[in-house]
JSON list of N, CA and C in Angstrom, two decimals:
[
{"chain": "W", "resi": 1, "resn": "UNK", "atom": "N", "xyz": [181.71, -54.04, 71.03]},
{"chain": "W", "resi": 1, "resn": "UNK", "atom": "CA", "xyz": [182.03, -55.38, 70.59]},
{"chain": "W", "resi": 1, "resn": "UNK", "atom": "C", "xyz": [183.53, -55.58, 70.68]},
{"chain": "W", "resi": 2, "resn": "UNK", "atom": "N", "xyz": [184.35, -56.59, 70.64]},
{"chain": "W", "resi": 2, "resn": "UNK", "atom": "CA", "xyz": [185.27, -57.20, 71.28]},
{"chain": "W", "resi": 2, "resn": "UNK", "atom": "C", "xyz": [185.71, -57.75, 69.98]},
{"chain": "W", "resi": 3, "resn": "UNK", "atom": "N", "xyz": [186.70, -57.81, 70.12]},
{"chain": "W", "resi": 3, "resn": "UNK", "atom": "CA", "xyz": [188.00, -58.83, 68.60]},
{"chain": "W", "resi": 3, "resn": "UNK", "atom": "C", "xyz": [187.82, -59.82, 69.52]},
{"chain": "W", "resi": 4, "resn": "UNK", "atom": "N", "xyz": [187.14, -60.62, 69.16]},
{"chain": "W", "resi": 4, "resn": "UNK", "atom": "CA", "xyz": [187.08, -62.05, 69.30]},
{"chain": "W", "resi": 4, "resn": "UNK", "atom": "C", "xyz": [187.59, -62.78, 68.30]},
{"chain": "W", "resi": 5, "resn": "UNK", "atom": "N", "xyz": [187.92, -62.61, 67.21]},
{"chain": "W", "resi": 5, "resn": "UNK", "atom": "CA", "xyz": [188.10, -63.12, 65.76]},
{"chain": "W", "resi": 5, "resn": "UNK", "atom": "C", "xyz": [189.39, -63.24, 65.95]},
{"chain": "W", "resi": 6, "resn": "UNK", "atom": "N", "xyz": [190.05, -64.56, 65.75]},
{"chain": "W", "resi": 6, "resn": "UNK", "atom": "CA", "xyz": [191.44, -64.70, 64.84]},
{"chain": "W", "resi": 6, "resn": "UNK", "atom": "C", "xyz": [191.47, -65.03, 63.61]},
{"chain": "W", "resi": 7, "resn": "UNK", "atom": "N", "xyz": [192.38, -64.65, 62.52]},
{"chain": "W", "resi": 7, "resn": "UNK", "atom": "CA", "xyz": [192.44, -65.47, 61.19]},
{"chain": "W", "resi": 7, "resn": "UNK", "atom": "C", "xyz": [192.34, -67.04, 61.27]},
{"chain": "W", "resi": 8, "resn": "UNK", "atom": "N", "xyz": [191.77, -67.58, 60.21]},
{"chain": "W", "resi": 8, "resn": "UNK", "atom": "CA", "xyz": [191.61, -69.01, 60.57]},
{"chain": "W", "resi": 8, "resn": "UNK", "atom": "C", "xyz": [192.30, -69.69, 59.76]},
{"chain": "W", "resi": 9, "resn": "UNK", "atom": "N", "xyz": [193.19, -69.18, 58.98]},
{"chain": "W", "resi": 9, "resn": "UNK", "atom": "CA", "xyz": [194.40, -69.69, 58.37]},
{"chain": "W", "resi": 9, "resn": "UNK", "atom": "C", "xyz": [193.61, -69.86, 57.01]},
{"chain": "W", "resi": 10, "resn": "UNK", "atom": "N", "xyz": [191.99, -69.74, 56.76]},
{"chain": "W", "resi": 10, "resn": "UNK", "atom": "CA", "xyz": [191.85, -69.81, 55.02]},
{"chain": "W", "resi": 10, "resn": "UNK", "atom": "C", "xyz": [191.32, -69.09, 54.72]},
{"chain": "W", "resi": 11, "resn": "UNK", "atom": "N", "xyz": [191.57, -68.24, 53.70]},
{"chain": "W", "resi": 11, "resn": "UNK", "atom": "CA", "xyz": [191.77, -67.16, 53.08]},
{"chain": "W", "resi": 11, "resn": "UNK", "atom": "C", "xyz": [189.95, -66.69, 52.87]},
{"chain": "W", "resi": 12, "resn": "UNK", "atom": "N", "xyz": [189.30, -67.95, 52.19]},
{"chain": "W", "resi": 12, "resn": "UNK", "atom": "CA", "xyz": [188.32, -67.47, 52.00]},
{"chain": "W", "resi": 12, "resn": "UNK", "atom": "C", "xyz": [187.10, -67.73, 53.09]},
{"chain": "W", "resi": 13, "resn": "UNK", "atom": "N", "xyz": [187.31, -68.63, 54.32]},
{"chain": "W", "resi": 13, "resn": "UNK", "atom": "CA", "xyz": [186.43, -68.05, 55.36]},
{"chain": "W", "resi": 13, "resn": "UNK", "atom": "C", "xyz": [187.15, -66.79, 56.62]},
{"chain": "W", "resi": 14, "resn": "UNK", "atom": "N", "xyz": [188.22, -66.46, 55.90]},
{"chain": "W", "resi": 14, "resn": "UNK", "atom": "CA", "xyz": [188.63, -65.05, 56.65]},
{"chain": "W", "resi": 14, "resn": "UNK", "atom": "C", "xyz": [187.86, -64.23, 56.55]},
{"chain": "W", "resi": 15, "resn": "UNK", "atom": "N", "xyz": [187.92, -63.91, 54.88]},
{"chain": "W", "resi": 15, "resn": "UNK", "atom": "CA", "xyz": [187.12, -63.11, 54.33]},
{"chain": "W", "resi": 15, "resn": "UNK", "atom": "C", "xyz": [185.96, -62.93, 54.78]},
{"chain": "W", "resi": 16, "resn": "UNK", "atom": "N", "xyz": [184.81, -63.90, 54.59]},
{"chain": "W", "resi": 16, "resn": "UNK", "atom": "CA", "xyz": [183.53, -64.14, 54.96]},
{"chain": "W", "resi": 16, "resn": "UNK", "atom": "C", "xyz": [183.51, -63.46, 56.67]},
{"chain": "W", "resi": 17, "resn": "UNK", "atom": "N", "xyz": [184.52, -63.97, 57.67]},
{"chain": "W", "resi": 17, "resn": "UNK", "atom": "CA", "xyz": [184.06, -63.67, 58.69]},
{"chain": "W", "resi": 17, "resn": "UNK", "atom": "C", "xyz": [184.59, -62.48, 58.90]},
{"chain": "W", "resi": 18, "resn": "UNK", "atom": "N", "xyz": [185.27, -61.71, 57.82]},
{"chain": "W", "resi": 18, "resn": "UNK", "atom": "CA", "xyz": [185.09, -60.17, 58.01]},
{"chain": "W", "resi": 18, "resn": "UNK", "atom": "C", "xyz": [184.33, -59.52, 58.04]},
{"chain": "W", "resi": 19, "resn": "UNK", "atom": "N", "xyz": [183.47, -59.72, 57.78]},
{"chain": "W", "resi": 19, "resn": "UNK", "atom": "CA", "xyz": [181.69, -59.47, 57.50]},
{"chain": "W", "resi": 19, "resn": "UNK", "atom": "C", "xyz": [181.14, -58.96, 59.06]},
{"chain": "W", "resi": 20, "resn": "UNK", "atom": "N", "xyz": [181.67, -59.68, 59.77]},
{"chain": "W", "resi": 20, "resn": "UNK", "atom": "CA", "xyz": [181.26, -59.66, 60.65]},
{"chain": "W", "resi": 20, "resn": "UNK", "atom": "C", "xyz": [182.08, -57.73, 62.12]},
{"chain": "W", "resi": 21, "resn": "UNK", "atom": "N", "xyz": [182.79, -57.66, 61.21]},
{"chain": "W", "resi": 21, "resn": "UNK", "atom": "CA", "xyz": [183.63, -56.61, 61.79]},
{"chain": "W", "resi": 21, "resn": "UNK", "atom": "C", "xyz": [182.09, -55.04, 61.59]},
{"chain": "W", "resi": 22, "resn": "UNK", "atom": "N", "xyz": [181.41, -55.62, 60.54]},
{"chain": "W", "resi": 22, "resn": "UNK", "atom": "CA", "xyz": [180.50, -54.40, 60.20]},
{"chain": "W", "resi": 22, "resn": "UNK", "atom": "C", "xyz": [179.29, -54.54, 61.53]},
{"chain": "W", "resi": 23, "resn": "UNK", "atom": "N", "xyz": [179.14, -55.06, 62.39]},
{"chain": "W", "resi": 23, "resn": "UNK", "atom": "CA", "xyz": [178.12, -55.47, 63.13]},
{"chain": "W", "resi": 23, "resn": "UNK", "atom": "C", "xyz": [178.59, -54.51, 64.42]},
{"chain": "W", "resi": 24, "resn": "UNK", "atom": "N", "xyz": [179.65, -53.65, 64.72]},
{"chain": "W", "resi": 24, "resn": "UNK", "atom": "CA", "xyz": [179.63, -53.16, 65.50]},
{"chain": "W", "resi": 24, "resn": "UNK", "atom": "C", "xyz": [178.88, -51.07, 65.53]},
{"chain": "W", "resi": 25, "resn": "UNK", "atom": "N", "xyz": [179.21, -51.00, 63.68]},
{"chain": "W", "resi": 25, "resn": "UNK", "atom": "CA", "xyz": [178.41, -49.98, 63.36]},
{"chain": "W", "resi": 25, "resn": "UNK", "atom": "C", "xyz": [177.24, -49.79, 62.72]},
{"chain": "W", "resi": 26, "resn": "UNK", "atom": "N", "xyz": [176.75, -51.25, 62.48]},
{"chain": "W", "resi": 26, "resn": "UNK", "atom": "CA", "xyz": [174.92, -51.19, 62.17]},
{"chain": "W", "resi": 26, "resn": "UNK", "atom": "C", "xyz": [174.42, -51.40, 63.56]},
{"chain": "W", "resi": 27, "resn": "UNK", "atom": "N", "xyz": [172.90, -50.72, 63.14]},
{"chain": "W", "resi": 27, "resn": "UNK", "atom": "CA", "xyz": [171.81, -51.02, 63.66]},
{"chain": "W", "resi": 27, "resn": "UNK", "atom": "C", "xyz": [171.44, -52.38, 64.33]},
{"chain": "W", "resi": 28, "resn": "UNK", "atom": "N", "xyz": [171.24, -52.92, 64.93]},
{"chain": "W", "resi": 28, "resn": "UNK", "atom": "CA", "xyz": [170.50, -54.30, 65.75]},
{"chain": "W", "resi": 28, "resn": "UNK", "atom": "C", "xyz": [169.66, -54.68, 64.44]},
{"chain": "W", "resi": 29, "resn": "UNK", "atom": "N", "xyz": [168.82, -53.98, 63.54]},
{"chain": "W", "resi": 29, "resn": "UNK", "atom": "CA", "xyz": [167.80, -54.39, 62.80]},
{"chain": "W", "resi": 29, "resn": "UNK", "atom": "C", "xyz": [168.59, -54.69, 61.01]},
{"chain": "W", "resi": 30, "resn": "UNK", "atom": "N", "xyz": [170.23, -54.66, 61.32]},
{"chain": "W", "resi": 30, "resn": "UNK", "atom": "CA", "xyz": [170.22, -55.17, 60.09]},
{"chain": "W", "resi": 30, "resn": "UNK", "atom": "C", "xyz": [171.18, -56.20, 60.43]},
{"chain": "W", "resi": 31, "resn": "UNK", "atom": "N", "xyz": [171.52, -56.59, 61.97]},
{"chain": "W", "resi": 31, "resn": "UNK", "atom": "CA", "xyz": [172.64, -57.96, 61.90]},
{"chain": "W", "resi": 31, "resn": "UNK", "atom": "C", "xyz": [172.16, -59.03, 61.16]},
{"chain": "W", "resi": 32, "resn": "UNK", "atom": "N", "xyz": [170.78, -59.54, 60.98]},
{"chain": "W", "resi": 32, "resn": "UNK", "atom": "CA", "xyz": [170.70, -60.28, 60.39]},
{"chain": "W", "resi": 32, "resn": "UNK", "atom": "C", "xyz": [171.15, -60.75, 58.65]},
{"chain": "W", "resi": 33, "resn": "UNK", "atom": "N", "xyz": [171.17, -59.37, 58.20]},
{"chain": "W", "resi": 33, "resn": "UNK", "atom": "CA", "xyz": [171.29, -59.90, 57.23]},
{"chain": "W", "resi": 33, "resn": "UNK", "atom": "C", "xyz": [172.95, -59.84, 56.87]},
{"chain": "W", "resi": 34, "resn": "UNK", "atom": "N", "xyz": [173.66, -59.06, 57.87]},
{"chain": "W", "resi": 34, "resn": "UNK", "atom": "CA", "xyz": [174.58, -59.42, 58.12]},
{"chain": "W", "resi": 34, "resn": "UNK", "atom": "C", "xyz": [175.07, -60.84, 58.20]},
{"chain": "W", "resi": 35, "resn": "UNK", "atom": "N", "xyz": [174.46, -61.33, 59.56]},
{"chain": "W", "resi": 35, "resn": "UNK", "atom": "CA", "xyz": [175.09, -62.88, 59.31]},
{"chain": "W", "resi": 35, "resn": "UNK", "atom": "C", "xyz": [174.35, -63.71, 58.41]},
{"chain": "W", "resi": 36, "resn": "UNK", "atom": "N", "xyz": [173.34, -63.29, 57.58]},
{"chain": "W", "resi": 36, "resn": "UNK", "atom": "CA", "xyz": [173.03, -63.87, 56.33]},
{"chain": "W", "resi": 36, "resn": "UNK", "atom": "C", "xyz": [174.44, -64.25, 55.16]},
{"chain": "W", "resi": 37, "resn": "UNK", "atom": "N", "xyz": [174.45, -62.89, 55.02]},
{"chain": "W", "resi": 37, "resn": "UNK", "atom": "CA", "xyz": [175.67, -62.88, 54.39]},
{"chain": "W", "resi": 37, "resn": "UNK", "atom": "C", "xyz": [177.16, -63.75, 54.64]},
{"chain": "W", "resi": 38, "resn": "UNK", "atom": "N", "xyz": [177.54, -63.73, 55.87]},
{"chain": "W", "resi": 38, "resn": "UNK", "atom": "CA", "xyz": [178.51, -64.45, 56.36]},
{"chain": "W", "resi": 38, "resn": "UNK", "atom": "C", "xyz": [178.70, -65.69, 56.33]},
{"chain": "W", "resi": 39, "resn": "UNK", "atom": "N", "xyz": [177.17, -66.78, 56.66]},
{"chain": "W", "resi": 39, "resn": "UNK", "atom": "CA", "xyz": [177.04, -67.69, 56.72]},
{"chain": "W", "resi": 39, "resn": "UNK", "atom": "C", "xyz": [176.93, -68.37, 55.29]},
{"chain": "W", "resi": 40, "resn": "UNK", "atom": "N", "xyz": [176.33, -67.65, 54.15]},
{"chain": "W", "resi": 40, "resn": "UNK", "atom": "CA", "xyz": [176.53, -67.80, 53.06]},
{"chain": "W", "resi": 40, "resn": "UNK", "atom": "C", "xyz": [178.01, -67.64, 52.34]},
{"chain": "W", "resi": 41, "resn": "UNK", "atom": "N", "xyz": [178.60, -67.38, 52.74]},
{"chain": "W", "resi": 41, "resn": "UNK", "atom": "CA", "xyz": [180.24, -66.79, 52.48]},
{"chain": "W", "resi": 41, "resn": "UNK", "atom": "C", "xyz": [180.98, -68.42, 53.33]},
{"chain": "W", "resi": 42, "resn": "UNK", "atom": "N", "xyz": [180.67, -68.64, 54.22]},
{"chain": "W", "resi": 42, "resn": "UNK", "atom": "CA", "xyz": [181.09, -69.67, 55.04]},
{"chain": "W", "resi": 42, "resn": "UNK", "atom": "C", "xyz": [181.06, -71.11, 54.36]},
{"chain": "W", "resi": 43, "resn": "UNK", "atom": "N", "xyz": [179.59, -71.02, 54.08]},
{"chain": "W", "resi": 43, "resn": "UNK", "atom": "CA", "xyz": [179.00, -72.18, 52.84]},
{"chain": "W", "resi": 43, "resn": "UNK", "atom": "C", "xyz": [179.59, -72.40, 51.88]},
{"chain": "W", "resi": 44, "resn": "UNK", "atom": "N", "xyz": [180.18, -70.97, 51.13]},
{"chain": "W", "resi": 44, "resn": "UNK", "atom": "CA", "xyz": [180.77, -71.37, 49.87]},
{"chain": "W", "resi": 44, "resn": "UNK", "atom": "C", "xyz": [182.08, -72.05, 49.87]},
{"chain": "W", "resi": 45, "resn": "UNK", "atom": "N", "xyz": [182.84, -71.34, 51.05]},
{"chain": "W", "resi": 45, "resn": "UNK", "atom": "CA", "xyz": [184.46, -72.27, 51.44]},
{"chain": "W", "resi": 45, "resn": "UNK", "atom": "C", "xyz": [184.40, -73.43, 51.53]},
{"chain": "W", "resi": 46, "resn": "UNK", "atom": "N", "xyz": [183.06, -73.34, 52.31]},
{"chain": "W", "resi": 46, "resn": "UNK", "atom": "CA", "xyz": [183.39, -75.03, 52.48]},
{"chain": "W", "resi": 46, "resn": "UNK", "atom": "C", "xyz": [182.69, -76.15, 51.69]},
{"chain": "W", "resi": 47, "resn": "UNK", "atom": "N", "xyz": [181.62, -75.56, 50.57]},
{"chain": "W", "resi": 47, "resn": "UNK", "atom": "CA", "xyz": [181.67, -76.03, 49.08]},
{"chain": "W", "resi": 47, "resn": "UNK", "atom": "C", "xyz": [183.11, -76.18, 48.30]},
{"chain": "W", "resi": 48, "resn": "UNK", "atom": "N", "xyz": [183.96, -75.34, 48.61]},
{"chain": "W", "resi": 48, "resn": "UNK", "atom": "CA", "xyz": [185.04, -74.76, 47.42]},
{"chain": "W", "resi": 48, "resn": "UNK", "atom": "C", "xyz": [186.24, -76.27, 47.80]},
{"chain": "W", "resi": 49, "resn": "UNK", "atom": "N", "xyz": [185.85, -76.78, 49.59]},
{"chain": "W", "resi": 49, "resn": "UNK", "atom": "CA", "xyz": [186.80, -77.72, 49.37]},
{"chain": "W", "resi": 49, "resn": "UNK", "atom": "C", "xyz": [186.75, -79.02, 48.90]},
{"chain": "W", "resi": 50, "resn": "UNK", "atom": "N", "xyz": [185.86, -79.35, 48.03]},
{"chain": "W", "resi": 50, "resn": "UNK", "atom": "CA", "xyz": [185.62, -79.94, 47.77]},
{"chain": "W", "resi": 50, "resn": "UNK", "atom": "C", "xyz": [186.31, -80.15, 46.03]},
{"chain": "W", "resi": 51, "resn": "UNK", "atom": "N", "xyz": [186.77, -78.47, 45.67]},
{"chain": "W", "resi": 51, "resn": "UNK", "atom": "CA", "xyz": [187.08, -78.53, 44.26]},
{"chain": "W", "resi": 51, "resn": "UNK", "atom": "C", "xyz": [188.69, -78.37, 44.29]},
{"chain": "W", "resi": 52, "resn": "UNK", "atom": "N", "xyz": [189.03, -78.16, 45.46]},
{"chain": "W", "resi": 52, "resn": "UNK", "atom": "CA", "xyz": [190.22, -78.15, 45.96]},
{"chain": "W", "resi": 52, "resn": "UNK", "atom": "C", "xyz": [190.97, -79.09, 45.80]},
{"chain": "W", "resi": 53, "resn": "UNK", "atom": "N", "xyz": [192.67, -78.89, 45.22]},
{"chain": "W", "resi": 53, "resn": "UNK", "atom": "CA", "xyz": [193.35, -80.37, 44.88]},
{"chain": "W", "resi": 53, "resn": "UNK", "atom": "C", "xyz": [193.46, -81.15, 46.13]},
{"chain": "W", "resi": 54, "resn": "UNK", "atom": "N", "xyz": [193.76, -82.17, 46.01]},
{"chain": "W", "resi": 54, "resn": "UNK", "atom": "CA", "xyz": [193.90, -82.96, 47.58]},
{"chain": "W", "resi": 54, "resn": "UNK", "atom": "C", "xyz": [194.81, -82.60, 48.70]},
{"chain": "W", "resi": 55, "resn": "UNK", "atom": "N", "xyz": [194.46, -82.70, 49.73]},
{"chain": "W", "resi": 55, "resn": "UNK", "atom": "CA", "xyz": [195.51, -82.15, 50.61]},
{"chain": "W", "resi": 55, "resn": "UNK", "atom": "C", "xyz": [195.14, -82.79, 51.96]},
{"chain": "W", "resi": 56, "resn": "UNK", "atom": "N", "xyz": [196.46, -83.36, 52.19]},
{"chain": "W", "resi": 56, "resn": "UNK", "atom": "CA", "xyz": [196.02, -84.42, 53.64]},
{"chain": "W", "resi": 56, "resn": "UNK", "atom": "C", "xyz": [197.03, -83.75, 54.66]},
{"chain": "W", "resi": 57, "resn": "UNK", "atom": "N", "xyz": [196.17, -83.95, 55.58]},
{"chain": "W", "resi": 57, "resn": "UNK", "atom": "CA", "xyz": [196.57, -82.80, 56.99]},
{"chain": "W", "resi": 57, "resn": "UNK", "atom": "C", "xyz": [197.72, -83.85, 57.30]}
]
């Protein structure tokens, strides 16, 4: 597997898509719950901006 991944500048879907660094030493039969995990981690950031003070690009 390949570093395809750059930081994405927020902290907490970095995190989440670190998750994904473990997929090169499991099994085929547990990526899934791998990107279970991730995608749930993904969800929550982008729940979280919502509690986030305002911030205009």
């Amino acid at each position: 597997m390949t570093d395809l991944l750059e930081e994405t500048g927020d902290e907490r879907a970095d995190d989440a898509l670190g998750g994904l660094a473990r997929l090169g030493v499991l099994p085929v039969s547990a990526h899934a719950d791998v990107f279970e995990e991730v995608l749930t981690g993904l969800e929550q950031a982008l729940a979280s901006v919502d509690d986030a003070p305002d911030r205009h690009p």
